[in-house]
C-alpha positions as a LaTeX table, in Angstrom:
\begin{tabular}{lrrr}
\hline
Residue & $x$ (\AA) & $y$ (\AA) & $z$ (\AA) \\
\hline
Met1 & $-3.29$ & $-6.09$ & 0.06 \\
Asp2 & $-4.79$ & $-8.67$ & 2.36 \\
Met3 & $-8.28$ & $-7.37$ & 3.24 \\
Lys4 & $-8.20$ & $-9.01$ & 6.69 \\
Leu5 & $-5.04$ & $-7.06$ & 7.53 \\
Tyr6 & $-6.57$ & $-3.91$ & 6.02 \\
Gly7 & $-9.64$ & $-4.22$ & 8.26 \\
Tyr8 & $-7.46$ & $-4.65$ & 11.35 \\
Arg9 & $-5.29$ & $-1.67$ & 10.43 \\
Glu10 & $-8.33$ & 0.48 & 9.65 \\
Ala11 & $-9.96$ & $-0.33$ & 13.02 \\
Met12 & $-6.74$ & 0.42 & 14.86 \\
Phe13 & $-6.24$ & 3.81 & 13.19 \\
Lys14 & $-9.91$ & 4.88 & 13.50 \\
Lys15 & $-9.53$ & 4.89 & 17.29 \\
Tyr16 & $-7.25$ & 7.93 & 16.91 \\
Gly17 & $-8.92$ & 9.91 & 14.13 \\
Lys18 & $-10.03$ & 9.86 & 10.49 \\
Tyr19 & $-8.29$ & 7.15 & 8.45 \\
Thr20 & $-8.01$ & 6.88 & 4.68 \\
Met21 & $-5.89$ & 4.74 & 2.40 \\
Val22 & $-4.79$ & 5.66 & $-1.12$ \\
Ser23 & $-3.16$ & 3.23 & $-3.53$ \\
Gln24 & $-1.16$ & 3.98 & $-6.67$ \\
Ser25 & 0.01 & 1.50 & $-9.27$ \\
Tyr26 & 3.42 & 2.05 & $-10.86$ \\
Gln27 & 5.13 & 0.36 & $-13.78$ \\
Arg28 & 8.14 & $-1.54$ & $-12.48$ \\
Phe29 & 11.54 & $-0.15$ & $-13.47$ \\
Lys30 & 13.54 & $-2.82$ & $-15.31$ \\
Asp31 & 17.22 & $-2.07$ & $-15.02$ \\
Asp32 & 18.55 & $-5.44$ & $-16.16$ \\
Ser33 & 17.30 & $-6.89$ & $-19.44$ \\
Ser34 & 18.68 & $-10.37$ & $-18.71$ \\
Arg35 & 16.67 & $-10.77$ & $-15.50$ \\
Thr36 & 13.13 & $-12.17$ & $-15.55$ \\
Tyr37 & 10.52 & $-10.24$ & $-13.59$ \\
Lys38 & 7.44 & $-11.78$ & $-12.00$ \\
Gln39 & 5.32 & $-8.63$ & $-12.27$ \\
Asn40 & 5.17 & $-5.64$ & $-14.60$ \\
Ser41 & 3.89 & $-3.26$ & $-11.95$ \\
Thr42 & 3.94 & $-2.63$ & $-8.23$ \\
Ile43 & 1.37 & $-1.03$ & $-5.92$ \\
Glu44 & 2.19 & 1.64 & $-3.35$ \\
Tyr45 & $-0.16$ & 2.12 & $-0.38$ \\
Leu46 & $-0.32$ & 5.42 & 1.50 \\
His47 & $-2.05$ & 5.32 & 4.90 \\
Ile48 & $-3.33$ & 8.71 & 6.09 \\
Leu49 & $-4.43$ & 9.45 & 9.66 \\
Lys50 & $-5.87$ & 12.84 & 10.60 \\
Lys51 & $-5.88$ & 12.97 & 14.37 \\
Asp52 & $-8.97$ & 14.32 & 16.15 \\
\hline
\end{tabular}
């Protein structure tokens, strides 16, 4: 994730409450053996905002 974008998003959410971000890496599901894949995994980002 682009850290500049993360900082902007974090500042925006913190105006409304407590902000946290959790990331999870997953192995990419390969359903077609003839296709070439650029990455073996993908990252999911969960943005959590607890309003004040």
